Amino acid sequence: MIKLANPDITSKEIAAVVKVLKSGTLSLGPELEAFEKDFARYVGRKYALAVSSGTAGLHMAANALGIGPGDEVITSPYSFIASVNCILYQRAKPVLADIDPTTFNLDPQQAAAKVNSRTKALLAVDIFGLPADYKKLNALCRKHNLELIEDSCEALGARHHGRMAGSFGKISVFGFYPNKQITTGEGGMVLCDDPRIHRQMAALRNQGRSSMGGWLAHHILGYNYRMSDISAALGRVQLARLPAMLERRRRVAQNYKKLFARHLPEFTVLQDVPGVERSWFVFAVLAPPNLKGKKRDHLIKGLQRSGIQCAHYFPALHLQPALRSLGYKKGDFPVAEDVASRSLALPFHHKLTGADQIRIVETIRRII
């Protein structure tokens, strides 16, 4: 079986985790603090808070910015569902705007058309490791006095005209699920430059407890969104190894692109954008229009039967059963729907060999 994802874990990560286990300090300890400092330095932000997941981080961001009932937040219909759920957790209204057909990121022009007096924030997603158009999105936020939340959960190590992904929003969020550029098993990181927001999110993460208060003094309604020192130790070693891991992922992606150009030119691979450096999260392709929907699903099943893991990445959010209450319908976001009906993610990880990639491409050719 060729796996869809496979975390890159070495003896260094194992030794770091064992060291924490032997220390007796498994939570809110020195490894957590060190990981946060290392991560903030890497991205170029003043503050970082390690959390239990990227979803938890997005929820904390929405909460800390005061998003609540009656507010609207503009975001993308083509993303993981957490990008919308974090808004719903605050009882605010997600307002979706269609995506750019080349980058698959939120289209700034479509987003601008959704702004009204109730709009409180814009949540931009760096889909498939490609930073959104932050020049235009920041201008839109400044024009209408909107908060910008940067969902960089898929984009660690990416750059937008020289600036690191995660350095644009009022608050930015990363995720460390096992298929991400680095992993902590489960986990995430929330970053900002405002000390007040940092204190607020630190309390939200730890059941509403302030660092200035007593041991069990709870000042606000909070959550258990902490990351353990075990996970932090794993993440800290992973972060130190990130440049080499990103380069390996880039080489795997480039080989895929060559193989598709040579053998499957009718498929669309993820496009480069001038001045923007993608951090390869997954290798997703678009099947040609004659293989959309059920025919694309047939291809996925055929690959799986052949011992090749692959997945539909991503379904359109507004058509998800859990989000029907938002009132959207098929046809509301034609670009996102077209991309969702043709996209599939192929195996992508450090252990993937050139022979594996040839087998994957040849299997696709045989099935179609």
CSV table of C-alpha atoms in Angstrom, one decimal:
chain,number,residue,atom,x,y,z
A,1,MET,CA,0.0,0.0,0.0
A,2,ILE,CA,1.3,3.4,-1.0
A,3,LYS,CA,0.2,5.7,1.9
A,4,LEU,CA,-1.5,9.1,1.3
A,5,ALA,CA,0.7,10.6,4.1
A,6,ASN,CA,3.5,9.4,6.3
A,7,PRO,CA,5.0,11.6,9.0
A,8,ASP,CA,8.8,12.1,8.9
A,9,ILE,CA,9.9,10.9,12.4
A,10,THR,CA,13.5,10.1,13.3
A,11,SER,CA,15.4,9.0,16.3
A,12,LYS,CA,15.9,12.7,17.3
A,13,GLU,CA,12.1,13.1,17.8
A,14,ILE,CA,11.9,9.9,19.7
A,15,ALA,CA,14.7,10.8,22.0
A,16,ALA,CA,13.2,14.2,22.7
A,17,VAL,CA,9.8,12.7,23.6
A,18,VAL,CA,11.4,10.1,25.8
A,19,LYS,CA,13.4,12.8,27.6
A,20,VAL,CA,10.2,14.6,28.5
A,21,LEU,CA,8.5,11.4,29.6
A,22,LYS,CA,11.4,10.8,32.0
A,23,SER,CA,11.4,14.4,33.3
A,24,GLY,CA,8.0,14.1,35.0
A,25,THR,CA,6.9,17.4,33.6
A,26,LEU,CA,4.4,16.6,30.9
A,27,SER,CA,2.3,19.8,30.6
A,28,LEU,CA,2.9,23.5,30.7
A,29,GLY,CA,6.6,22.9,31.1
A,30,PRO,CA,9.9,24.1,29.5
A,31,GLU,CA,9.5,22.3,26.2
A,32,LEU,CA,6.2,24.0,25.5
A,33,GLU,CA,7.7,27.4,26.2
A,34,ALA,CA,10.8,26.7,24.1
A,35,PHE,CA,8.7,25.4,21.2
A,36,GLU,CA,6.6,28.6,21.3
A,37,LYS,CA,9.6,30.8,21.3
A,38,ASP,CA,11.3,28.9,18.4
A,39,PHE,CA,8.1,29.0,16.4
A,40,ALA,CA,7.5,32.8,16.9
A,41,ARG,CA,11.0,33.5,15.8
A,42,TYR,CA,10.7,31.3,12.7
A,43,VAL,CA,7.5,33.0,11.5
A,44,GLY,CA,8.5,36.5,12.6
A,45,ARG,CA,5.8,37.2,15.2
A,46,LYS,CA,6.1,38.4,18.8
A,47,TYR,CA,4.0,35.8,20.4
A,48,ALA,CA,3.1,32.2,19.8
A,49,LEU,CA,0.8,29.8,21.8
A,50,ALA,CA,0.9,26.1,21.2
A,51,VAL,CA,-2.6,24.5,21.3
A,52,SER,CA,-4.3,21.1,20.9
A,53,SER,CA,-5.2,21.6,17.2
A,54,GLY,CA,-5.4,24.0,14.4
A,55,THR,CA,-9.2,24.0,14.9
A,56,ALA,CA,-8.7,25.1,18.5
A,57,GLY,CA,-6.4,27.8,17.4
A,58,LEU,CA,-9.0,29.2,14.9
A,59,HIS,CA,-11.6,29.1,17.6
A,60,MET,CA,-9.4,31.0,20.0
A,61,ALA,CA,-8.6,33.6,17.3
A,62,ALA,CA,-12.3,34.2,16.6
A,63,ASN,CA,-13.0,34.5,20.3
A,64,ALA,CA,-10.1,36.8,21.1
A,65,LEU,CA,-11.2,39.2,18.3
A,66,GLY,CA,-14.6,39.5,19.9
A,67,ILE,CA,-16.5,37.8,17.0
A,68,GLY,CA,-20.0,36.9,18.2
A,69,PRO,CA,-23.7,36.8,17.5
A,70,GLY,CA,-24.8,39.3,14.8
A,71,ASP,CA,-21.3,39.4,13.3
A,72,GLU,CA,-20.4,38.1,9.8
A,73,VAL,CA,-17.0,36.6,8.8
A,74,ILE,CA,-16.1,36.2,5.2
A,75,THR,CA,-14.2,33.1,4.3
A,76,SER,CA,-13.7,30.4,1.6
A,77,PRO,CA,-16.1,27.6,0.5
A,78,TYR,CA,-13.1,25.5,-0.4
A,79,SER,CA,-11.2,24.5,2.7
A,80,PHE,CA,-11.3,22.1,5.7
A,81,ILE,CA,-14.5,22.5,7.6
A,82,ALA,CA,-12.7,24.1,10.7
A,83,SER,CA,-12.5,27.4,8.7
A,84,VAL,CA,-16.2,27.7,9.0
A,85,ASN,CA,-16.8,25.8,12.3
A,86,CYS,CA,-14.7,28.3,14.3
A,87,ILE,CA,-17.1,31.1,13.2
A,88,LEU,CA,-20.1,29.0,14.1
A,89,TYR,CA,-18.6,28.2,17.6
A,90,GLN,CA,-18.9,31.9,18.3
A,91,ARG,CA,-22.5,32.0,17.0
A,92,ALA,CA,-21.5,34.3,14.2
A,93,LYS,CA,-22.4,33.9,10.6
A,94,PRO,CA,-19.9,32.5,8.0
A,95,VAL,CA,-20.3,34.4,4.7
A,96,LEU,CA,-18.7,32.5,1.8
A,97,ALA,CA,-17.1,34.0,-1.2
A,98,ASP,CA,-15.9,32.1,-4.3
A,99,ILE,CA,-12.3,31.2,-5.0
A,100,ASP,CA,-9.7,32.1,-7.6
A,101,PRO,CA,-9.7,29.5,-10.3
A,102,THR,CA,-5.9,29.4,-10.5
A,103,THR,CA,-4.8,29.6,-6.9
A,104,PHE,CA,-8.0,28.0,-5.3
A,105,ASN,CA,-7.6,30.7,-2.6
A,106,LEU,CA,-10.3,33.2,-1.6
A,107,ASP,CA,-10.9,35.7,-4.5
A,108,PRO,CA,-10.4,39.2,-3.1
A,109,GLN,CA,-12.9,40.7,-5.6
A,110,GLN,CA,-15.6,38.1,-4.6
A,111,ALA,CA,-14.8,38.8,-0.9
A,112,ALA,CA,-15.2,42.5,-1.4
A,113,ALA,CA,-18.7,42.0,-2.8
A,114,LYS,CA,-19.7,40.3,0.5
A,115,VAL,CA,-18.8,43.2,2.8
A,116,ASN,CA,-21.6,44.9,4.7
A,117,SER,CA,-22.3,46.7,7.9
A,118,ARG,CA,-22.3,43.4,9.9
A,119,THR,CA,-18.9,42.2,8.5
A,120,LYS,CA,-16.5,41.9,11.4
A,121,ALA,CA,-13.6,39.9,10.0
A,122,LEU,CA,-12.1,38.1,7.0
A,123,LEU,CA,-10.7,34.6,7.4
A,124,ALA,CA,-8.2,33.8,4.6
A,125,VAL,CA,-7.1,30.2,4.0
A,126,ASP,CA,-3.7,29.4,2.5
A,127,ILE,CA,-5.0,26.4,0.6
A,128,PHE,CA,-2.6,23.6,-0.3
A,129,GLY,CA,0.3,25.6,1.2
A,130,LEU,CA,-0.1,28.7,-1.1
A,131,PRO,CA,-0.5,32.0,0.7
A,132,ALA,CA,-3.6,34.0,-0.2
A,133,ASP,CA,-3.4,37.3,-1.9
A,134,TYR,CA,-2.6,39.3,1.2
A,135,LYS,CA,-1.8,42.5,-0.6
A,136,LYS,CA,-5.4,42.8,-1.8
A,137,LEU,CA,-7.0,41.2,1.3
A,138,ASN,CA,-5.1,43.5,3.7
A,139,ALA,CA,-6.2,46.5,1.6
A,140,LEU,CA,-9.8,45.3,1.8
A,141,CYS,CA,-9.6,44.9,5.5
A,142,ARG,CA,-8.1,48.3,6.0
A,143,LYS,CA,-10.7,49.9,3.8
A,144,HIS,CA,-13.6,48.4,5.8
A,145,ASN,CA,-11.9,48.2,9.3
A,146,LEU,CA,-12.0,44.4,9.3
A,147,GLU,CA,-10.0,42.0,11.4
A,148,LEU,CA,-7.9,39.5,9.3
A,149,ILE,CA,-7.5,36.0,10.6
A,150,GLU,CA,-4.8,34.0,8.7
A,151,ASP,CA,-5.5,30.3,8.4
A,152,SER,CA,-2.0,29.1,7.6
A,153,CYS,CA,-2.7,25.5,8.9
A,154,GLU,CA,-1.5,24.1,5.5
A,155,ALA,CA,1.3,26.6,4.8
A,156,LEU,CA,4.2,26.4,7.2
A,157,GLY,CA,7.3,27.6,5.5
A,158,ALA,CA,5.6,29.3,2.6
A,159,ARG,CA,6.4,32.9,1.6
A,160,HIS,CA,4.4,35.7,0.0
A,161,HIS,CA,6.8,38.2,-1.6
A,162,GLY,CA,9.5,37.5,0.9
A,163,ARG,CA,7.3,37.4,4.0
A,164,MET,CA,6.5,34.2,5.9
A,165,ALA,CA,3.1,32.7,5.9
A,166,GLY,CA,1.5,33.4,9.2
A,167,SER,CA,2.9,37.0,9.4
A,168,PHE,CA,0.0,38.8,7.8
A,169,GLY,CA,-3.1,38.4,9.9
A,170,LYS,CA,-4.0,40.1,13.2
A,171,ILE,CA,-3.9,36.5,14.4
A,172,SER,CA,-2.5,33.6,12.4
A,173,VAL,CA,-2.9,29.8,13.0
A,174,PHE,CA,-1.0,26.7,12.0
A,175,GLY,CA,-1.9,23.0,12.3
A,176,PHE,CA,0.4,20.1,13.1
A,177,TYR,CA,-1.8,17.1,12.1
A,178,PRO,CA,0.3,14.1,10.9
A,179,ASN,CA,0.0,15.0,7.2
A,180,LYS,CA,1.3,18.6,7.7
A,181,GLN,CA,4.8,19.9,7.0
A,182,ILE,CA,5.7,19.2,10.7
A,183,THR,CA,3.6,17.2,13.2
A,184,THR,CA,3.0,17.0,16.9
A,185,GLY,CA,0.6,14.1,16.5
A,186,GLU,CA,-2.3,16.5,17.1
A,187,GLY,CA,-1.6,20.2,17.7
A,188,GLY,CA,-1.5,23.7,16.4
A,189,MET,CA,0.0,27.2,17.0
A,190,VAL,CA,-1.6,30.6,17.3
A,191,LEU,CA,0.5,33.8,16.7
A,192,CYS,CA,0.0,37.5,17.1
A,193,ASP,CA,1.9,40.7,17.9
A,194,ASP,CA,-0.5,42.3,20.3
A,195,PRO,CA,0.3,41.6,24.0
A,196,ARG,CA,-3.4,42.0,25.0
A,197,ILE,CA,-4.6,39.5,22.5
A,198,HIS,CA,-1.8,37.1,23.5
A,199,ARG,CA,-2.9,37.3,27.2
A,200,GLN,CA,-6.5,36.8,26.2
A,201,MET,CA,-5.7,33.7,24.2
A,202,ALA,CA,-3.4,32.3,26.9
A,203,ALA,CA,-6.3,32.4,29.3
A,204,LEU,CA,-8.7,30.9,26.7
A,205,ARG,CA,-6.3,28.0,26.2
A,206,ASN,CA,-6.1,27.2,29.9
A,207,GLN,CA,-9.7,27.1,31.1
A,208,GLY,CA,-9.8,30.9,31.5
A,209,ARG,CA,-7.0,31.1,34.0
A,210,SER,CA,-4.8,34.2,33.9
A,211,SER,CA,-1.0,33.9,34.3
A,212,MET,CA,-1.4,36.7,36.9
A,213,GLY,CA,-4.1,34.9,38.9
A,214,GLY,CA,-4.1,32.1,41.4
A,215,TRP,CA,-3.8,28.4,40.6
A,216,LEU,CA,-7.5,27.9,40.2
A,217,ALA,CA,-8.7,31.5,39.6
A,218,HIS,CA,-10.7,31.5,36.4
A,219,HIS,CA,-11.3,35.0,35.0
A,220,ILE,CA,-13.1,34.2,31.8
A,221,LEU,CA,-14.9,31.3,30.1
A,222,GLY,CA,-12.0,29.2,28.7
A,223,TYR,CA,-11.2,25.9,27.2
A,224,ASN,CA,-8.8,23.0,27.6
A,225,TYR,CA,-6.9,23.8,24.4
A,226,ARG,CA,-3.4,23.1,25.8
A,227,MET,CA,-0.6,21.2,24.1
A,228,SER,CA,1.4,18.8,26.2
A,229,ASP,CA,5.2,19.0,26.6
A,230,ILE,CA,5.4,15.6,24.9
A,231,SER,CA,3.9,17.0,21.7
A,232,ALA,CA,5.9,20.2,22.0
A,233,ALA,CA,9.2,18.3,22.2
A,234,LEU,CA,8.2,16.4,19.1
A,235,GLY,CA,7.3,19.7,17.3
A,236,ARG,CA,10.5,21.4,18.4
A,237,VAL,CA,12.7,18.8,16.8
A,238,GLN,CA,10.5,18.8,13.7
A,239,LEU,CA,10.7,22.6,13.4
A,240,ALA,CA,14.5,22.4,13.5
A,241,ARG,CA,14.4,19.9,10.7
A,242,LEU,CA,11.8,21.8,8.7
A,243,PRO,CA,14.1,23.3,5.9
A,244,ALA,CA,15.3,19.8,4.9
A,245,MET,CA,11.8,18.3,5.1
A,246,LEU,CA,10.4,21.1,2.9
A,247,GLU,CA,13.1,20.6,0.3
A,248,ARG,CA,12.4,16.9,0.2
A,249,ARG,CA,8.7,17.6,-0.3
A,250,ARG,CA,9.5,20.1,-3.0
A,251,ARG,CA,11.5,17.5,-4.9
A,252,VAL,CA,8.7,15.0,-4.7
A,253,ALA,CA,6.3,17.6,-6.0
A,254,GLN,CA,8.5,18.6,-8.9
A,255,ASN,CA,8.9,15.0,-10.0
A,256,TYR,CA,5.1,14.6,-9.9
A,257,LYS,CA,4.7,17.7,-12.1
A,258,LYS,CA,7.2,16.3,-14.6
A,259,LEU,CA,5.4,13.0,-14.8
A,260,PHE,CA,2.0,14.6,-15.2
A,261,ALA,CA,3.3,17.0,-17.9
A,262,ARG,CA,4.7,14.0,-19.8
A,263,HIS,CA,2.0,11.3,-19.3
A,264,LEU,CA,-1.2,13.0,-18.1
A,265,PRO,CA,-1.2,16.6,-19.5
A,266,GLU,CA,-5.0,16.7,-19.3
A,267,PHE,CA,-4.8,16.9,-15.5
A,268,THR,CA,-4.1,20.2,-13.9
A,269,VAL,CA,-1.4,20.4,-11.3
A,270,LEU,CA,-1.1,23.1,-8.6
A,271,GLN,CA,0.1,26.3,-10.3
A,272,ASP,CA,3.0,28.5,-9.4
A,273,VAL,CA,2.3,32.2,-8.6
A,274,PRO,CA,5.0,34.9,-9.2
A,275,GLY,CA,6.5,36.1,-6.0
A,276,VAL,CA,4.8,33.4,-3.9
A,277,GLU,CA,6.6,30.3,-2.6
A,278,ARG,CA,4.3,27.4,-1.9
A,279,SER,CA,5.0,25.1,1.0
A,280,TRP,CA,4.0,21.7,-0.2
A,281,PHE,CA,1.3,20.3,2.0
A,282,VAL,CA,-0.4,17.7,-0.3
A,283,PHE,CA,-0.1,17.0,-4.0
A,284,ALA,CA,-3.5,17.7,-5.3
A,285,VAL,CA,-4.5,17.6,-9.0
A,286,LEU,CA,-7.6,18.5,-10.9
A,287,ALA,CA,-9.0,15.8,-13.2
A,288,PRO,CA,-10.1,17.0,-16.6
A,289,PRO,CA,-13.8,18.1,-16.9
A,290,ASN,CA,-14.8,14.8,-18.5
A,291,LEU,CA,-13.7,13.0,-15.3
A,292,LYS,CA,-15.5,15.2,-12.7
A,293,GLY,CA,-17.9,14.1,-10.0
A,294,LYS,CA,-18.7,10.4,-10.0
A,295,LYS,CA,-16.1,9.7,-12.7
A,296,ARG,CA,-13.4,11.2,-10.5
A,297,ASP,CA,-14.8,9.2,-7.6
A,298,HIS,CA,-14.4,6.0,-9.8
A,299,LEU,CA,-10.8,7.0,-10.3
A,300,ILE,CA,-10.2,7.3,-6.6
A,301,LYS,CA,-11.8,3.9,-5.9
A,302,GLY,CA,-9.7,2.3,-8.7
A,303,LEU,CA,-6.5,3.7,-7.2
A,304,GLN,CA,-7.5,2.5,-3.8
A,305,ARG,CA,-8.2,-1.0,-5.1
A,306,SER,CA,-4.7,-0.9,-6.7
A,307,GLY,CA,-3.1,-0.3,-3.3
A,308,ILE,CA,-2.7,3.5,-3.7
A,309,GLN,CA,-4.3,5.7,-1.1
A,310,CYS,CA,-5.9,8.9,-2.4
A,311,ALA,CA,-8.7,11.2,-1.4
A,312,HIS,CA,-11.2,13.8,-2.5
A,313,TYR,CA,-9.6,17.0,-1.3
A,314,PHE,CA,-11.7,19.1,-0.5
A,315,PRO,CA,-15.5,18.9,-0.8
A,316,ALA,CA,-17.2,22.2,-1.2
A,317,LEU,CA,-18.1,23.4,2.3
A,318,HIS,CA,-21.5,24.9,1.4
A,319,LEU,CA,-22.7,21.5,0.2
A,320,GLN,CA,-21.6,19.7,3.4
A,321,PRO,CA,-24.6,18.2,5.3
A,322,ALA,CA,-23.5,19.7,8.6
A,323,LEU,CA,-23.6,23.2,7.0
A,324,ARG,CA,-27.0,23.1,5.3
A,325,SER,CA,-28.4,25.6,7.8
A,326,LEU,CA,-26.2,28.3,6.3
A,327,GLY,CA,-28.7,28.4,3.4
A,328,TYR,CA,-26.4,28.0,0.5
A,329,LYS,CA,-27.2,25.7,-2.5
A,330,LYS,CA,-25.5,24.1,-5.4
A,331,GLY,CA,-24.5,26.7,-8.0
A,332,ASP,CA,-23.8,29.5,-5.5
A,333,PHE,CA,-20.0,29.2,-5.8
A,334,PRO,CA,-19.3,27.8,-9.3
A,335,VAL,CA,-15.5,27.9,-9.2
A,336,ALA,CA,-15.3,26.2,-5.8
A,337,GLU,CA,-17.8,23.6,-6.9
A,338,ASP,CA,-15.9,22.9,-10.1
A,339,VAL,CA,-12.6,22.5,-8.3
A,340,ALA,CA,-14.2,20.3,-5.6
A,341,SER,CA,-15.8,18.0,-8.2
A,342,ARG,CA,-12.4,17.4,-9.9
A,343,SER,CA,-9.8,17.5,-7.2
A,344,LEU,CA,-8.0,14.6,-5.7
A,345,ALA,CA,-5.0,14.3,-3.5
A,346,LEU,CA,-2.3,11.7,-4.3
A,347,PRO,CA,0.3,10.1,-2.0
A,348,PHE,CA,2.7,12.7,-0.8
A,349,HIS,CA,5.4,12.2,1.8
A,350,HIS,CA,9.2,11.8,2.4
A,351,LYS,CA,9.2,8.0,1.8
A,352,LEU,CA,7.6,8.3,-1.6
A,353,THR,CA,10.0,7.0,-4.2
A,354,GLY,CA,10.3,7.9,-7.9
A,355,ALA,CA,9.2,4.3,-8.6
A,356,ASP,CA,6.1,4.9,-6.5
A,357,GLN,CA,5.3,8.0,-8.4
A,358,ILE,CA,5.6,6.2,-11.7
A,359,ARG,CA,3.4,3.5,-10.5
A,360,ILE,CA,0.8,6.0,-9.4
A,361,VAL,CA,0.8,7.8,-12.8
A,362,GLU,CA,0.7,4.6,-14.7
A,363,THR,CA,-2.2,3.4,-12.6
A,364,ILE,CA,-4.2,6.6,-13.3
A,365,ARG,CA,-3.6,6.1,-17.0
A,366,ARG,CA,-4.8,2.6,-16.9
A,367,ILE,CA,-8.0,3.4,-15.0
A,368,ILE,CA,-9.0,6.3,-17.2
